[in-house]
PDB file of C-alpha atoms in Angstrom:
ATOM      1  CA  MET A   1     -13.918  14.130   5.833  1.00 57.00           C
ATOM      2  CA  ASP A   2     -16.745  15.616   7.938  1.00 67.00           C
ATOM      3  CA  ILE A   3     -17.803  13.088  10.542  1.00 70.00           C
ATOM      4  CA  ARG A   4     -20.955  13.787  12.465  1.00 75.00           C
ATOM      5  CA  ILE A   5     -20.968  12.723  16.282  1.00 81.00           C
ATOM      6  CA  ASP A   6     -23.627  10.105  15.783  1.00 82.00           C
ATOM      7  CA  SER A   7     -21.790   8.408  13.525  1.00 84.00           C
ATOM      8  CA  LEU A   8     -18.859   7.386  16.012  1.00 89.00           C
ATOM      9  CA  ILE A   9     -19.805   3.764  17.216  1.00 90.00           C
ATOM     10  CA  PRO A  10     -17.859   1.502  19.619  1.00 91.00           C
ATOM     11  CA  PHE A  11     -16.614  -1.425  17.708  1.00 87.00           C
ATOM     12  CA  ASP A  12     -17.675  -3.991  20.827  1.00 88.00           C
ATOM     13  CA  SER A  13     -21.529  -2.482  19.978  1.00 87.00           C
ATOM     14  CA  LEU A  14     -21.512  -4.912  16.885  1.00 86.00           C
ATOM     15  CA  LYS A  15     -21.484  -7.757  18.555  1.00 87.00           C
ATOM     16  CA  THR A  16     -24.797  -7.002  20.019  1.00 90.00           C
ATOM     17  CA  ASN A  17     -26.350  -4.762  17.609  1.00 87.00           C
ATOM     18  CA  ILE A  18     -25.139  -4.644  14.298  1.00 89.00           C
ATOM     19  CA  ASP A  19     -28.102  -3.135  12.699  1.00 90.00           C
ATOM     20  CA  HIS A  20     -27.836   0.242  14.640  1.00 89.00           C
ATOM     21  CA  MET A  21     -24.206   0.409  12.848  1.00 89.00           C
ATOM     22  CA  PHE A  22     -25.949  -0.344   9.581  1.00 90.00           C
ATOM     23  CA  SER A  23     -28.917   2.308  10.528  1.00 90.00           C
ATOM     24  CA  VAL A  24     -26.237   4.892  10.898  1.00 88.00           C
ATOM     25  CA  VAL A  25     -24.630   4.160   7.890  1.00 87.00           C
ATOM     26  CA  ASP A  26     -27.792   4.259   5.821  1.00 88.00           C
ATOM     27  CA  LYS A  27     -28.553   7.799   7.456  1.00 88.00           C
ATOM     28  CA  ASN A  28     -25.238   9.834   7.466  1.00 85.00           C
ATOM     29  CA  GLY A  29     -23.355   7.646   4.714  1.00 85.00           C
ATOM     30  CA  LYS A  30     -20.411   6.418   6.849  1.00 88.00           C
ATOM     31  CA  VAL A  31     -19.888   5.344  10.215  1.00 89.00           C
ATOM     32  CA  VAL A  32     -16.347   5.184  12.376  1.00 89.00           C
ATOM     33  CA  LEU A  33     -15.979   2.584  14.652  1.00 90.00           C
ATOM     34  CA  LEU A  34     -14.112   2.986  17.452  1.00 90.00           C
ATOM     35  CA  LYS A  35     -11.291   0.809  19.365  1.00 87.00           C
ATOM     36  CA  ASP A  36      -9.997   2.168  22.894  1.00 85.00           C
ATOM     37  CA  ASN A  37     -11.789   5.437  21.866  1.00 81.00           C
ATOM     38  CA  LYS A  38      -9.563   5.924  18.881  1.00 85.00           C
ATOM     39  CA  PRO A  39     -10.937   5.420  15.299  1.00 85.00           C
ATOM     40  CA  ALA A  40     -10.095   2.166  13.817  1.00 86.00           C
ATOM     41  CA  TYR A  41     -12.415   1.631  10.872  1.00 87.00           C
ATOM     42  CA  ILE A  42     -14.629   3.416   8.364  1.00 88.00           C
ATOM     43  CA  VAL A  43     -17.751   2.223   7.062  1.00 89.00           C
ATOM     44  CA  LEU A  44     -19.075   3.509   3.870  1.00 86.00           C
ATOM     45  CA  LYS A  45     -22.128   3.552   2.117  1.00 84.00           C
ATOM     46  CA  TYR A  46     -21.707   2.824  -1.546  1.00 78.00           C
ATOM     47  CA  ASP A  47     -22.487   5.133  -3.815  1.00 68.00           C
ATOM     48  CA  GLU A  48     -20.879   4.878  -7.562  1.00 60.00           C
ATOM     49  CA  ASN A  49     -21.690   8.471  -8.533  1.00 58.00           C
ATOM     50  CA  ASN A  50     -19.772   9.818  -6.116  1.00 53.00           C
ATOM     51  CA  LEU A  51     -16.587   8.056  -5.144  1.00 50.00           C
ATOM     52  CA  THR A  52     -14.220  10.651  -4.572  1.00 46.00           C
ATOM     53  CA  ASP A  53     -16.467  12.635  -2.595  1.00 44.00           C
ATOM     54  CA  THR A  54     -15.300  10.180   0.656  1.00 45.00           C
ATOM     55  CA  GLY A  55     -12.050  11.472   1.162  1.00 48.00           C
ATOM     56  CA  ILE A  56     -10.853   8.152   1.287  1.00 48.00           C
ATOM     57  CA  GLY A  57      -8.748   7.990  -2.014  1.00 48.00           C
ATOM     58  CA  MET A  58     -10.669   5.602  -4.522  1.00 44.00           C
ATOM     59  CA  GLN A  59      -8.279   6.114  -7.132  1.00 50.00           C
ATOM     60  CA  GLU A  60      -7.482   2.590  -9.109  1.00 54.00           C
ATOM     61  CA  MET A  61      -4.506   0.621  -8.118  1.00 56.00           C
ATOM     62  CA  PRO A  62      -1.857   0.115 -10.807  1.00 65.00           C
ATOM     63  CA  ASN A  63      -2.431  -3.122 -12.412  1.00 77.00           C
ATOM     64  CA  TYR A  64       1.114  -4.868 -12.964  1.00 89.00           C
ATOM     65  CA  THR A  65       2.143  -8.782 -12.942  1.00 93.00           C
ATOM     66  CA  LEU A  66       4.403  -9.828 -10.766  1.00 95.00           C
ATOM     67  CA  HIS A  67       7.616  -9.398 -12.624  1.00 94.00           C
ATOM     68  CA  GLU A  68       6.648  -5.858 -13.888  1.00 95.00           C
ATOM     69  CA  ALA A  69       6.674  -5.053 -10.075  1.00 94.00           C
ATOM     70  CA  MET A  70       9.939  -6.811  -9.237  1.00 95.00           C
ATOM     71  CA  ARG A  71      11.608  -4.880 -11.979  1.00 95.00           C
ATOM     72  CA  ILE A  72      10.095  -1.293 -11.040  1.00 94.00           C
ATOM     73  CA  VAL A  73      11.342  -2.040  -7.154  1.00 95.00           C
ATOM     74  CA  LEU A  74      14.559  -3.718  -8.201  1.00 96.00           C
ATOM     75  CA  SER A  75      15.355  -0.551 -10.681  1.00 95.00           C
ATOM     76  CA  GLU A  76      14.912   1.391  -8.016  1.00 93.00           C
ATOM     77  CA  ALA A  77      17.214  -0.451  -5.174  1.00 93.00           C
ATOM     78  CA  GLU A  78      21.194  -0.208  -4.338  1.00 91.00           C
ATOM     79  CA  ASN A  79      23.088  -2.619  -6.504  1.00 93.00           C
ATOM     80  CA  LYS A  80      19.171  -3.354  -8.238  1.00 95.00           C
ATOM     81  CA  THR A  81      19.439  -6.451  -5.732  1.00 96.00           C
ATOM     82  CA  MET A  82      17.328  -7.085  -3.007  1.00 96.00           C
ATOM     83  CA  HIS A  83      16.220  -9.985  -0.910  1.00 96.00           C
ATOM     84  CA  ALA A  84      13.349 -11.982  -2.032  1.00 95.00           C
ATOM     85  CA  ALA A  85      11.323 -11.259   1.189  1.00 94.00           C
ATOM     86  CA  GLU A  86      12.340  -7.329   1.208  1.00 95.00           C
ATOM     87  CA  LEU A  87      11.536  -7.376  -2.370  1.00 96.00           C
ATOM     88  CA  ALA A  88       7.793  -8.832  -1.648  1.00 94.00           C
ATOM     89  CA  ASP A  89       7.200  -6.596   1.015  1.00 94.00           C
ATOM     90  CA  GLU A  90       8.094  -3.539  -1.015  1.00 94.00           C
ATOM     91  CA  ILE A  91       6.081  -4.422  -3.573  1.00 93.00           C
ATOM     92  CA  TYR A  92       2.722  -4.960  -1.438  1.00 90.00           C
ATOM     93  CA  ARG A  93       3.876  -1.808   0.221  1.00 89.00           C
ATOM     94  CA  ARG A  94       3.688   0.196  -2.735  1.00 87.00           C
ATOM     95  CA  ARG A  95       0.762  -1.995  -3.839  1.00 86.00           C
ATOM     96  CA  LEU A  96       2.079  -2.716  -7.416  1.00 90.00           C
ATOM     97  CA  TYR A  97       1.179  -6.507  -7.212  1.00 90.00           C
ATOM     98  CA  LEU A  98      -1.585  -7.977  -5.112  1.00 88.00           C
ATOM     99  CA  LYS A  99      -2.922 -12.004  -5.666  1.00 86.00           C
ATOM    100  CA  LYS A 100      -6.468 -12.568  -6.610  1.00 83.00           C
ATOM    101  CA  ASP A 101      -7.571 -12.400  -2.479  1.00 81.00           C
ATOM    102  CA  GLY A 102      -5.729  -9.233  -2.094  1.00 80.00           C
ATOM    103  CA  SER A 103      -2.766 -10.445  -0.074  1.00 86.00           C
ATOM    104  CA  LYS A 104       0.570 -10.355  -1.120  1.00 90.00           C
ATOM    105  CA  ALA A 105       3.240 -12.118  -3.158  1.00 92.00           C
ATOM    106  CA  GLU A 106       5.078 -14.585  -0.824  1.00 93.00           C
ATOM    107  CA  TYR A 107       8.737 -14.128  -1.116  1.00 92.00           C
ATOM    108  CA  THR A 108       9.023 -17.865  -2.472  1.00 93.00           C
ATOM    109  CA  GLN A 109       6.782 -16.777  -5.354  1.00 94.00           C
ATOM    110  CA  ILE A 110       9.001 -14.016  -6.318  1.00 94.00           C
ATOM    111  CA  ARG A 111      11.591 -16.611  -6.224  1.00 92.00           C
ATOM    112  CA  ALA A 112       9.979 -18.874  -8.493  1.00 93.00           C
ATOM    113  CA  ARG A 113       9.084 -15.793 -10.782  1.00 93.00           C
ATOM    114  CA  CYS A 114      12.576 -14.881 -10.932  1.00 90.00           C
ATOM    115  CA  GLY A 115      13.397 -18.393 -12.687  1.00 89.00           C
ATOM    116  CA  HIS A 116      10.499 -18.188 -15.126  1.00 94.00           C
ATOM    117  CA  TYR A 117      12.193 -14.711 -16.420  1.00 94.00           C
ATOM    118  CA  PRO A 118      16.179 -15.683 -16.300  1.00 94.00           C
ATOM    119  CA  GLU A 119      16.636 -13.026 -19.420  1.00 95.00           C
ATOM    120  CA  MET A 120      15.525 -10.396 -16.616  1.00 95.00           C
ATOM    121  CA  PHE A 121      16.353 -11.246 -13.038  1.00 96.00           C
ATOM    122  CA  GLU A 122      19.350 -13.335 -11.565  1.00 94.00           C
ATOM    123  CA  ALA A 123      18.794 -15.605  -8.380  1.00 93.00           C
ATOM    124  CA  LEU A 124      22.094 -15.074  -6.074  1.00 94.00           C
ATOM    125  CA  PRO A 125      22.983 -17.073  -3.342  1.00 94.00           C
ATOM    126  CA  GLY A 126      21.197 -16.170  -0.065  1.00 94.00           C
ATOM    127  CA  ASN A 127      17.705 -16.038  -1.750  1.00 93.00           C
ATOM    128  CA  TYR A 128      18.656 -12.342  -3.284  1.00 95.00           C
ATOM    129  CA  ILE A 129      17.104 -11.418  -6.556  1.00 96.00           C
ATOM    130  CA  LYS A 130      19.035  -9.187  -9.248  1.00 96.00           C
ATOM    131  CA  LEU A 131      17.664  -7.388 -11.860  1.00 96.00           C
ATOM    132  CA  LYS A 132      19.374  -7.693 -14.902  1.00 93.00           C
ATOM    133  CA  GLU A 133      20.837  -4.910 -17.063  1.00 82.00           C
ATOM    134  CA  VAL A 134      19.222  -5.186 -20.400  1.00 64.00           C
TER     135      VAL A 134
END
């Protein structure tokens, strides 16, 4: 991704002159916001005809249900078993499932889903979830 020098803007300047940041985005198509003199954020101008030109990876996210995401991760885990919190973290890290607000599913939601699909998952003591052999 090519960045022009005039597209580098200190993050703190947003508090006093946000209009300047938007004028630079309009002019150059993007702005890199700097925190502690290091790139922290990129603000892009939306262009539906040229989404892949940004170099940011605007690929579509997989559209799995939570139990499908659980099955995928557990099928690759040792003994097909993981702690519910670790399972939630791994699903979020891989972006296999996101809640509508973009956040990760909590371990309690993972545990509850386990109970809704007893033919697929087994809840073990200590909040561990095991994928049953099908």
